[in-house]
Every structure is written in C-alpha cells, then in structure tokens.
Tab-separated table of N, CA and C in Angstrom:
chain	number	residue	atom	x	y	z
A	24	MET	N	-151.456	147.450	-168.353
A	24	MET	CA	-150.867	146.309	-168.960
A	24	MET	C	-151.232	144.817	-168.835
A	25	LYS	N	-151.412	144.701	-167.647
A	25	LYS	CA	-151.811	143.134	-167.032
A	25	LYS	C	-153.112	143.072	-167.860
A	26	LYS	N	-154.147	143.758	-167.701
A	26	LYS	CA	-155.286	143.451	-168.197
A	26	LYS	C	-155.497	143.118	-169.714
A	27	LYS	N	-154.839	144.394	-170.257
A	27	LYS	CA	-154.516	144.104	-172.051
A	27	LYS	C	-154.203	142.917	-172.277
A	28	TYR	N	-153.260	142.104	-171.557
A	28	TYR	CA	-152.584	140.912	-171.833
A	28	TYR	C	-153.349	139.834	-171.665
A	29	SER	N	-154.149	139.940	-170.510
A	29	SER	CA	-155.254	138.985	-170.150
A	29	SER	C	-156.158	138.905	-171.203
A	30	SER	N	-156.593	140.081	-171.751
A	30	SER	CA	-157.871	140.017	-172.618
A	30	SER	C	-157.493	139.522	-173.881
A	31	THR	N	-156.161	139.721	-174.567
A	31	THR	CA	-155.565	139.473	-175.536
A	31	THR	C	-155.602	137.733	-175.479
A	32	THR	N	-155.097	137.235	-174.144
A	32	THR	CA	-155.097	135.860	-174.131
A	32	THR	C	-156.397	135.129	-173.918
A	33	ARG	N	-157.464	135.583	-173.818
A	33	ARG	CA	-158.408	135.166	-173.717
A	33	ARG	C	-159.367	135.070	-174.820
A	34	VAL	N	-159.074	136.453	-175.879
A	34	VAL	CA	-159.359	136.229	-177.114
A	34	VAL	C	-158.663	134.925	-178.054
A	35	LYS	N	-157.371	134.928	-177.854
A	35	LYS	CA	-156.845	133.947	-178.384
A	35	LYS	C	-157.094	132.639	-178.031
A	36	ARG	N	-157.562	132.344	-176.645
A	36	ARG	CA	-158.132	131.176	-176.272
A	36	ARG	C	-159.262	130.801	-177.175
A	37	ALA	N	-160.362	132.003	-177.142
A	37	ALA	CA	-161.311	131.545	-177.382
A	37	ALA	C	-161.326	131.178	-179.067
A	38	GLN	N	-160.543	132.144	-179.780
A	38	GLN	CA	-160.121	131.720	-181.540
A	38	GLN	C	-159.701	130.526	-181.473
A	39	LEU	N	-158.857	129.866	-180.751
A	39	LEU	CA	-158.502	128.671	-180.633
A	39	LEU	C	-159.649	127.431	-180.180
A	40	GLN	N	-160.317	127.628	-179.598
A	40	GLN	CA	-161.263	126.833	-179.199
A	40	GLN	C	-162.254	126.801	-180.364
A	41	ALA	N	-162.440	127.513	-180.957
A	41	ALA	CA	-163.588	127.862	-182.159
A	41	ALA	C	-162.513	127.064	-183.346
A	42	LEU	N	-161.368	127.204	-183.693
A	42	LEU	CA	-160.735	126.635	-184.806
A	42	LEU	C	-160.830	125.231	-184.502
A	43	THR	N	-160.316	125.027	-182.982
A	43	THR	CA	-160.450	123.325	-182.659
A	43	THR	C	-161.305	122.726	-182.892
A	44	ARG	N	-162.751	123.353	-182.451
A	44	ARG	CA	-164.012	122.753	-183.195
A	44	ARG	C	-164.167	122.541	-184.501
A	45	ASP	N	-163.611	123.639	-185.408
A	45	ASP	CA	-163.626	123.483	-186.725
A	45	ASP	C	-162.841	122.228	-187.356
A	46	PHE	N	-161.649	122.268	-186.608
A	46	PHE	CA	-160.557	120.803	-186.880
A	46	PHE	C	-161.535	119.702	-186.605
A	47	GLU	N	-162.329	119.676	-185.751
A	47	GLU	CA	-162.748	118.412	-185.209
A	47	GLU	C	-163.995	117.865	-185.904
A	48	THR	N	-164.716	118.691	-186.630
A	48	THR	CA	-165.892	118.411	-187.180
A	48	THR	C	-165.437	118.623	-188.751
A	49	LEU	N	-164.737	118.881	-189.212
A	49	LEU	CA	-164.126	118.967	-190.583
A	49	LEU	C	-164.259	117.935	-191.085
A	50	GLN	N	-164.799	117.659	-192.456
A	50	GLN	CA	-165.279	116.386	-193.446
A	50	GLN	C	-165.070	116.956	-194.747
A	51	MET	N	-164.814	116.068	-195.477
A	51	MET	CA	-164.544	116.271	-196.937
A	51	MET	C	-165.933	116.509	-197.529
A	52	LYS	N	-165.844	117.247	-198.337
A	52	LYS	CA	-167.285	117.922	-198.862
A	52	LYS	C	-167.454	116.690	-200.254
A	53	SER	N	-169.140	116.256	-200.663
A	53	SER	CA	-169.136	115.570	-201.785
A	53	SER	C	-168.601	116.353	-202.916
A	54	GLY	N	-167.833	115.805	-203.980
A	54	GLY	CA	-167.534	116.905	-204.843
A	54	GLY	C	-166.010	117.419	-204.988
A	55	GLU	N	-165.566	117.584	-203.562
A	55	GLU	CA	-164.401	118.177	-203.477
A	55	GLU	C	-163.218	117.789	-203.856
A	56	SER	N	-162.537	118.320	-204.408
A	56	SER	CA	-161.134	117.598	-204.803
A	56	SER	C	-159.951	117.646	-203.483
A	57	VAL	N	-159.355	116.898	-203.866
A	57	VAL	CA	-158.219	116.462	-202.527
A	57	VAL	C	-157.516	117.901	-202.493
A	58	THR	N	-157.188	118.228	-203.765
A	58	THR	CA	-156.348	119.868	-202.978
A	58	THR	C	-157.315	120.464	-202.416
A	59	GLU	N	-158.678	120.752	-202.993
A	59	GLU	CA	-159.473	121.820	-202.316
A	59	GLU	C	-159.527	121.371	-200.607
A	60	PHE	N	-159.810	120.046	-200.241
A	60	PHE	CA	-159.677	119.436	-199.315
A	60	PHE	C	-158.609	119.807	-198.266
A	61	PHE	N	-157.358	119.762	-198.728
A	61	PHE	CA	-156.099	119.812	-198.088
A	61	PHE	C	-156.079	121.330	-197.820
A	62	GLY	N	-156.526	121.901	-198.288
A	62	GLY	CA	-156.377	123.498	-198.576
A	62	GLY	C	-157.196	124.232	-197.121
A	63	ARG	N	-158.429	123.512	-197.298
A	63	ARG	CA	-159.263	123.769	-195.920
A	63	ARG	C	-158.530	123.217	-194.840
A	64	THR	N	-158.106	122.148	-194.692
A	64	THR	CA	-157.743	121.450	-193.829
A	64	THR	C	-156.010	122.341	-193.347
A	65	MET	N	-155.426	122.226	-193.958
A	65	MET	CA	-154.081	123.402	-193.614
A	65	MET	C	-154.204	124.495	-193.028
A	66	GLY	N	-155.372	125.157	-193.784
A	66	GLY	CA	-155.943	126.890	-193.316
A	66	GLY	C	-156.456	126.654	-192.028
A	67	ILE	N	-156.948	125.731	-191.436
A	67	ILE	CA	-157.621	125.349	-190.413
A	67	ILE	C	-156.181	125.152	-189.414
A	68	ALA	N	-155.418	124.282	-189.546
A	68	ALA	CA	-154.029	123.776	-188.738
A	68	ALA	C	-153.238	124.881	-188.768
A	69	ASN	N	-153.176	125.842	-189.953
A	69	ASN	CA	-152.279	126.617	-189.432
A	69	ASN	C	-152.585	127.897	-188.573
A	70	ASN	N	-154.175	128.073	-188.688
A	70	ASN	CA	-154.521	129.316	-187.914
A	70	ASN	C	-154.703	128.772	-186.407
A	71	MET	N	-154.656	127.571	-186.320
A	71	MET	CA	-154.694	126.853	-184.862
A	71	MET	C	-153.002	127.011	-184.327
A	72	CYS	N	-152.032	126.769	-184.841
A	72	CYS	CA	-150.990	126.977	-184.766
A	72	CYS	C	-150.398	128.499	-184.367
A	73	PHE	N	-150.919	129.410	-185.244
A	73	PHE	CA	-150.618	130.610	-185.259
A	73	PHE	C	-151.347	131.287	-183.452
A	74	HIS	N	-152.411	130.484	-183.394
A	74	HIS	CA	-153.196	130.709	-182.031
A	74	HIS	C	-152.416	130.195	-180.938
A	75	GLY	N	-151.345	129.438	-180.946
A	75	GLY	CA	-150.566	128.620	-179.965
A	75	GLY	C	-150.750	127.134	-179.737
A	76	ALA	N	-151.528	126.477	-180.816
A	76	ALA	CA	-151.795	125.293	-180.864
A	76	ALA	C	-150.503	124.462	-181.429
A	77	ILE	N	-150.129	123.130	-180.649
A	77	ILE	CA	-148.980	122.508	-181.137
A	77	ILE	C	-149.908	121.499	-182.237
A	78	MET	N	-149.689	121.444	-183.491
A	78	MET	CA	-150.026	120.687	-184.590
A	78	MET	C	-148.833	119.628	-184.916
A	79	GLU	N	-149.159	118.510	-184.467
A	79	GLU	CA	-148.187	117.356	-185.086
A	79	GLU	C	-148.671	116.977	-186.552
A	80	ASP	N	-147.965	116.547	-187.126
A	80	ASP	CA	-148.327	116.113	-188.963
A	80	ASP	C	-149.014	114.638	-188.683
A	81	VAL	N	-148.971	113.820	-187.543
A	81	VAL	CA	-149.502	112.498	-187.438
A	81	VAL	C	-151.138	113.096	-186.869
A	82	LYS	N	-151.564	114.116	-186.330
A	82	LYS	CA	-152.610	114.450	-186.339
A	82	LYS	C	-153.541	114.899	-187.052
A	83	ILE	N	-152.748	115.794	-188.126
A	83	ILE	CA	-153.307	116.325	-189.539
A	83	ILE	C	-153.739	115.140	-190.208
A	84	VAL	N	-152.482	114.173	-190.482
A	84	VAL	CA	-152.998	112.995	-191.426
A	84	VAL	C	-153.943	111.993	-190.774
A	85	GLU	N	-153.711	112.302	-189.779
A	85	GLU	CA	-155.000	111.307	-189.072
A	85	GLU	C	-156.315	111.633	-189.332
A	86	LYS	N	-156.746	112.703	-189.180
A	86	LYS	CA	-157.128	113.611	-189.340
A	86	LYS	C	-158.090	113.404	-191.036
A	87	ILE	N	-156.940	113.879	-191.692
A	87	ILE	CA	-157.611	113.666	-193.218
A	87	ILE	C	-157.996	112.370	-193.615
A	88	LEU	N	-157.413	111.505	-193.204
A	88	LEU	CA	-157.957	110.146	-193.635
A	88	LEU	C	-159.467	109.862	-192.824
A	89	ARG	N	-159.618	110.417	-191.975
A	89	ARG	CA	-160.851	110.224	-191.340
A	89	ARG	C	-161.814	110.822	-191.754
A	90	SER	N	-161.457	111.829	-192.469
A	90	SER	CA	-162.532	112.707	-192.877
A	90	SER	C	-162.727	112.625	-194.321
A	91	MET	N	-162.198	111.868	-195.160
A	91	MET	CA	-162.658	111.234	-196.538
A	91	MET	C	-163.721	110.951	-196.816
A	92	THR	N	-164.447	111.206	-197.748
A	92	THR	CA	-165.732	110.760	-198.069
A	92	THR	C	-165.767	109.275	-198.104
A	93	SER	N	-167.152	108.675	-198.241
A	93	SER	CA	-166.925	107.359	-198.331
A	93	SER	C	-166.326	106.781	-199.509
A	94	LYS	N	-166.515	107.387	-200.675
A	94	LYS	CA	-165.473	106.841	-202.204
A	94	LYS	C	-164.370	106.775	-202.055
A	95	TRP	N	-163.719	107.076	-200.975
A	95	TRP	CA	-162.506	107.192	-200.516
A	95	TRP	C	-162.114	105.974	-199.702
A	96	ASN	N	-163.234	105.057	-198.964
A	96	ASN	CA	-162.701	104.300	-197.943
A	96	ASN	C	-161.552	103.107	-198.676
A	97	TYR	N	-161.629	102.792	-199.870
A	97	TYR	CA	-160.522	101.776	-199.908
A	97	TYR	C	-159.410	102.124	-200.141
A	98	VAL	N	-159.232	103.244	-200.527
A	98	VAL	CA	-157.908	104.121	-200.765
A	98	VAL	C	-157.339	104.276	-199.435
A	99	VAL	N	-158.211	104.727	-198.195
A	99	VAL	CA	-157.721	105.129	-196.869
A	99	VAL	C	-157.484	103.567	-196.271
A	100	TYR	N	-158.255	102.754	-196.419
A	100	TYR	CA	-157.873	101.125	-195.955
A	100	TYR	C	-156.588	100.989	-196.304
A	101	SER	N	-156.148	101.063	-197.746
A	101	SER	CA	-155.122	100.469	-198.003
A	101	SER	C	-153.647	101.704	-197.907
A	102	ILE	N	-154.024	102.599	-197.702
A	102	ILE	CA	-152.751	103.625	-197.194
A	102	ILE	C	-152.465	103.104	-195.578
A	103	GLU	N	-153.257	102.698	-194.772
A	103	GLU	CA	-153.203	102.895	-193.464
A	103	GLU	C	-152.829	101.294	-193.371
A	104	GLU	N	-153.154	99.999	-194.199
A	104	GLU	CA	-152.482	98.872	-194.264
A	104	GLU	C	-150.996	98.774	-194.918
A	105	SER	N	-150.655	99.626	-195.541
A	105	SER	CA	-149.560	99.640	-196.452
A	105	SER	C	-148.672	100.377	-195.999
A	106	LYS	N	-148.768	101.415	-195.116
A	106	LYS	CA	-147.797	102.510	-194.609
A	106	LYS	C	-148.014	102.689	-193.353
A	107	ASP	N	-147.057	102.982	-192.794
A	107	ASP	CA	-146.907	103.664	-191.311
A	107	ASP	C	-147.587	105.069	-191.343
A	108	VAL	N	-148.991	105.039	-190.780
A	108	VAL	CA	-149.396	106.752	-190.854
A	108	VAL	C	-148.942	107.290	-189.932
A	109	GLU	N	-148.256	106.737	-188.341
A	109	GLU	CA	-147.925	107.353	-187.610
A	109	GLU	C	-146.179	108.439	-188.103
A	110	HIS	N	-145.539	107.664	-189.345
A	110	HIS	CA	-144.414	108.201	-189.717
A	110	HIS	C	-144.656	108.895	-191.007
A	111	MET	N	-145.817	108.972	-191.401
A	111	MET	CA	-146.392	109.783	-192.704
A	111	MET	C	-146.115	111.376	-192.601
A	112	SER	N	-145.740	112.128	-193.538
A	112	SER	CA	-145.676	113.604	-193.596
A	112	SER	C	-147.133	113.838	-194.350
A	113	ILE	N	-147.244	115.208	-194.110
A	113	ILE	CA	-148.706	115.765	-194.795
A	113	ILE	C	-148.354	115.538	-196.238
A	114	ASP	N	-147.128	115.661	-196.988
A	114	ASP	CA	-146.997	115.857	-198.151
A	114	ASP	C	-147.131	114.422	-199.084
A	115	GLU	N	-146.704	113.544	-198.170
A	115	GLU	CA	-146.793	112.066	-198.488
A	115	GLU	C	-148.277	111.845	-198.486
A	116	ILE	N	-148.844	111.949	-197.470
A	116	ILE	CA	-150.231	111.515	-197.624
A	116	ILE	C	-151.327	112.345	-198.891
A	117	GLN	N	-150.864	113.551	-199.082
A	117	GLN	CA	-151.442	114.360	-200.037
A	117	GLN	C	-151.187	113.992	-201.613
A	118	SER	N	-149.892	113.452	-201.295
A	118	SER	CA	-149.343	112.918	-202.861
A	118	SER	C	-150.043	111.382	-203.219
A	119	SER	N	-150.333	110.833	-202.611
A	119	SER	CA	-150.750	109.436	-202.225
A	119	SER	C	-152.169	109.482	-202.924
A	120	LEU	N	-153.039	110.460	-201.845
A	120	LEU	CA	-154.486	110.858	-202.343
A	120	LEU	C	-154.424	111.473	-203.938
A	121	LEU	N	-153.436	112.052	-204.199
A	121	LEU	CA	-153.926	112.947	-205.393
A	121	LEU	C	-153.605	111.858	-206.645
A	122	VAL	N	-152.597	111.101	-206.215
A	122	VAL	CA	-152.353	109.941	-207.262
A	122	VAL	C	-154.133	109.055	-207.543
A	123	HIS	N	-154.344	108.719	-206.347
A	123	HIS	CA	-155.680	108.107	-206.623
A	123	HIS	C	-156.816	108.932	-207.171
A	124	GLU	N	-156.762	110.040	-206.843
A	124	GLU	CA	-157.789	111.118	-207.277
A	124	GLU	C	-157.842	111.127	-208.870
A	125	GLN	N	-156.341	111.068	-209.324
A	125	GLN	CA	-156.316	111.265	-210.764
A	125	GLN	C	-156.712	109.720	-211.470
A	126	LYS	N	-156.542	108.812	-211.068
A	126	LYS	CA	-157.073	107.244	-211.353
A	126	LYS	C	-158.795	107.518	-211.364
A	127	LEU	N	-159.101	107.698	-210.151
A	127	LEU	CA	-160.558	107.608	-210.298
A	127	LEU	C	-161.121	108.616	-211.505
A	128	ASN	N	-160.443	109.602	-211.372
A	128	ASN	CA	-161.068	110.802	-212.775
A	128	ASN	C	-161.017	110.070	-214.028
A	129	ARG	N	-159.874	109.615	-214.610
A	129	ARG	CA	-159.519	108.851	-215.435
A	129	ARG	C	-160.689	107.699	-215.721
A	130	GLU	N	-160.840	106.942	-214.783
A	130	GLU	CA	-161.767	105.990	-214.655
A	130	GLU	C	-163.334	106.740	-215.039
A	131	ASN	N	-163.464	107.494	-214.483
A	131	ASN	CA	-164.904	108.178	-214.703
A	131	ASN	C	-164.787	108.609	-216.129
A	132	ASN	N	-163.739	109.213	-216.509
A	132	ASN	CA	-163.862	109.779	-217.796
A	132	ASN	C	-163.881	108.541	-218.816
A	133	ASP	N	-163.499	107.808	-218.877
A	133	ASP	CA	-163.375	106.452	-219.540
A	133	ASP	C	-164.811	105.832	-219.402
A	134	GLU	N	-165.811	105.678	-218.223
A	134	GLU	CA	-166.919	105.350	-218.130
A	134	GLU	C	-168.069	106.165	-218.999
A	135	GLN	N	-167.869	107.464	-218.731
A	135	GLN	CA	-168.565	108.329	-219.388
A	135	GLN	C	-168.659	108.415	-221.094
A	136	THR	N	-167.303	108.261	-221.298
A	136	THR	CA	-166.775	108.131	-222.948
A	136	THR	C	-167.810	106.802	-223.371
A	137	ALA	N	-167.646	105.450	-222.785
A	137	ALA	CA	-168.542	104.665	-223.068
A	137	ALA	C	-169.797	104.550	-223.186
A	138	LEU	N	-170.462	105.443	-222.074
A	138	LEU	CA	-171.943	105.418	-221.798
A	138	LEU	C	-172.246	106.540	-222.983
A	139	LYS	N	-171.629	107.269	-223.201
A	139	LYS	CA	-172.095	108.513	-224.340
A	139	LYS	C	-171.949	107.654	-225.957
A	140	ALA	N	-170.976	106.795	-225.789
A	140	ALA	CA	-171.066	106.205	-227.080
A	140	ALA	C	-172.068	105.050	-227.112
A	141	SER	N	-172.634	104.536	-226.154
A	141	SER	CA	-173.562	103.624	-226.055
A	141	SER	C	-175.037	104.109	-226.569
A	142	ILE	N	-175.141	105.384	-225.656
A	142	ILE	CA	-176.347	106.006	-225.688
A	142	ILE	C	-176.295	106.638	-227.335
A	143	GLU	N	-175.230	107.185	-227.997
A	143	GLU	CA	-175.211	107.569	-229.418
A	143	GLU	C	-175.635	106.376	-230.337
A	144	PHE	N	-174.833	105.067	-230.115
A	144	PHE	CA	-175.516	103.952	-230.780
A	144	PHE	C	-176.786	103.579	-230.592
A	145	SER	N	-177.636	103.651	-229.363
A	145	SER	CA	-179.117	103.299	-229.206
A	145	SER	C	-179.457	104.343	-229.969
A	146	GLY	N	-179.290	105.263	-230.287
A	146	GLY	CA	-179.694	106.350	-230.888
A	146	GLY	C	-180.073	106.314	-232.419
A	147	MET	N	-179.170	105.415	-232.835
A	147	MET	CA	-179.049	104.971	-234.512
A	147	MET	C	-180.397	104.150	-234.674
A	148	ARG	N	-180.925	103.331	-233.821
A	148	ARG	CA	-182.031	102.371	-234.331
A	148	ARG	C	-182.708	102.508	-234.904
A	149	GLY	N	-183.465	101.939	-236.319
A	149	GLY	CA	-184.597	102.666	-236.934
A	149	GLY	C	-183.794	103.354	-238.307
A	150	ARG	N	-182.593	103.513	-238.248
A	150	ARG	CA	-182.205	104.523	-239.242
A	150	ARG	C	-181.277	103.479	-240.014
A	151	GLY	N	-181.291	103.799	-241.962
A	151	GLY	CA	-180.559	103.154	-242.657
A	151	GLY	C	-181.185	102.052	-243.106
A	152	ARG	N	-180.463	101.496	-243.928
A	152	ARG	CA	-181.417	100.552	-244.663
A	152	ARG	C	-181.253	99.367	-244.036
A	153	GLY	N	-182.524	98.507	-244.564
A	153	GLY	CA	-183.002	97.333	-243.902
A	153	GLY	C	-183.520	97.316	-242.387
A	154	ARG	N	-183.506	98.422	-242.026
A	154	ARG	CA	-184.337	98.495	-240.604
A	154	ARG	C	-185.988	98.636	-241.124
A	155	SER	N	-186.698	98.162	-239.976
A	155	SER	CA	-188.076	98.364	-240.051
A	155	SER	C	-188.754	99.652	-239.747
A	156	GLY	N	-188.831	100.657	-240.890
A	156	GLY	CA	-189.138	101.689	-241.197
A	156	GLY	C	-190.231	101.887	-241.991
A	157	ARG	N	-191.697	102.434	-241.654
A	157	ARG	CA	-192.389	102.710	-242.863
A	157	ARG	C	-192.082	103.173	-243.958
A	158	GLY	N	-192.303	102.725	-245.122
A	158	GLY	CA	-191.993	103.588	-246.191
A	158	GLY	C	-190.599	103.426	-246.510
A	159	HIS	N	-189.717	102.608	-245.929
A	159	HIS	CA	-188.449	102.635	-246.522
A	159	HIS	C	-187.776	101.143	-246.743
A	160	GLY	N	-187.170	100.759	-247.420
A	160	GLY	CA	-186.827	99.559	-247.919
A	160	GLY	C	-187.560	98.910	-249.071
A	161	ARG	N	-187.599	97.556	-249.507
A	161	ARG	CA	-187.831	97.205	-250.482
A	161	ARG	C	-189.327	96.498	-250.233
A	162	GLY	N	-190.230	96.304	-251.015
A	162	GLY	CA	-191.354	95.428	-251.227
A	162	GLY	C	-192.406	96.375	-250.178
A	163	GLY	N	-193.752	95.336	-249.851
A	163	GLY	CA	-194.313	96.026	-249.093
A	163	GLY	C	-195.625	96.405	-250.144
A	164	ARG	N	-196.856	97.159	-249.147
A	164	ARG	CA	-198.024	97.302	-249.847
A	164	ARG	C	-197.951	98.215	-250.910
A	165	GLY	N	-197.093	99.505	-250.794
A	165	GLY	CA	-196.980	100.231	-251.955
A	165	GLY	C	-196.617	99.718	-253.162
A	166	ASN	N	-195.841	98.467	-253.462
A	166	ASN	CA	-195.264	98.204	-254.811
A	166	ASN	C	-195.983	97.138	-255.581
A	167	ARG	N	-197.380	97.350	-255.618
A	167	ARG	CA	-198.133	96.330	-256.225
A	167	ARG	C	-197.892	96.732	-257.659
A	168	ASP	N	-198.144	95.978	-258.645
A	168	ASP	CA	-198.174	96.249	-259.821
A	168	ASP	C	-199.767	96.438	-260.363
A	169	SER	N	-199.739	97.134	-261.420
A	169	SER	CA	-201.111	97.648	-261.429
A	169	SER	C	-202.012	96.663	-262.103
A	170	THR	N	-201.500	95.563	-262.562
A	170	THR	CA	-202.023	94.325	-263.206
A	170	THR	C	-203.117	93.230	-262.017
A	171	HIS	N	-202.253	93.363	-260.832
A	171	HIS	CA	-202.810	93.080	-259.559
A	171	HIS	C	-204.211	93.899	-259.437
A	172	ILE	N	-204.037	95.199	-259.277
A	172	ILE	CA	-204.828	96.082	-259.055
A	172	ILE	C	-206.224	95.834	-259.932
A	173	SER	N	-206.040	95.838	-261.257
A	173	SER	CA	-207.065	96.030	-262.324
A	173	SER	C	-207.814	94.772	-262.049
A	174	LYS	N	-207.271	93.643	-261.628
A	174	LYS	CA	-207.922	92.414	-261.502
A	174	LYS	C	-209.178	92.351	-260.619
A	175	ARG	N	-208.526	93.286	-259.455
A	175	ARG	CA	-209.734	93.256	-258.331
A	175	ARG	C	-210.892	94.235	-258.741
A	176	ASP	N	-210.519	94.873	-259.796
A	176	ASP	CA	-211.577	95.969	-260.360
A	176	ASP	C	-212.505	95.062	-261.318
A	177	ASP	N	-212.004	94.354	-261.840
A	177	ASP	CA	-212.708	93.147	-262.798
A	177	ASP	C	-213.658	92.370	-262.101
A	178	ASN	N	-213.434	91.781	-261.045
A	178	ASN	CA	-214.064	90.981	-259.791
A	178	ASN	C	-215.306	91.581	-259.385
A	179	SER	N	-215.321	93.129	-259.331
A	179	SER	CA	-216.235	93.339	-258.423
A	179	SER	C	-217.802	93.819	-259.199
C-alpha cells in the first residue's frame, strides 16, 4: 500500500511539474482571441489545482497580462496603471480585455471597409464620360468631316 501511494504521488508531482512548465511558458498566439487564450490558461491552471498546486487569482491575472501579444501592450499598461492588479479577479480582467478586443475588432472592420471603398473607387478610373479613354468622348481624330479629307486628296 505504501509503494502504491508513493508511486501515485510521484506521478502527480511529475504531472504538476509538466503543467507548471506549460503555465510558465504560456503565451497568447498571434490571431488568438481573448476567449481562446483564457480557455487555454484556465485549463492549465485548473489542472494544476487538481494535481495539488495552489493557484491564487493574482498569479493567474499577472500571467495573463504578461502573456498577451504585443498588440495588447497599451491595454495591459492602462489596466496596470488604472487598477490594482493584485486585487483583480480573473473575471474582471477577462471582461476588461474582452471590451478592448471588441473595440479593436470594430476599428479593424471600419478600416477594412474604408480600404475596400478606396480600392473600389480607384478601380473606377478611366470609366465614364469625360475620361481619357481611346474612342470615347467627343472630338478627336475619328470625327473629321469629309471636306477636310477631300482637300488633302486634291493637293496630291
């Protein structure tokens, strides 16, 4: 019985060490949403608790803020400056980051719409009346009257 218990303890310790390594090296992936990143982070943290680790909210909150991609730097700085990170809950940090993510997505959609409109507008060049396209518009070489041509023929 003693051997069985000690081998179970060793296995749990080894699993906890692997989870601790995963938690320490955890980084948000480029293009990953806040919800996806929180899911990965909380999955590891919950497994660590299951294997005997004591995970305080402050440790998870600080890890999340440190692990965000560089596009989140200004958001992280503003959260750290305006709020007491040591007393923030995981839900508070998640909701704060989700609000910022929605704003970023809205801004990106506005930029994409403006870019699409400018591309469509630039594609319209050369079309329509008054533009310099061959064979379109008024005047030009093809509109000479027959008297002008016949005068040339007489001089030859």
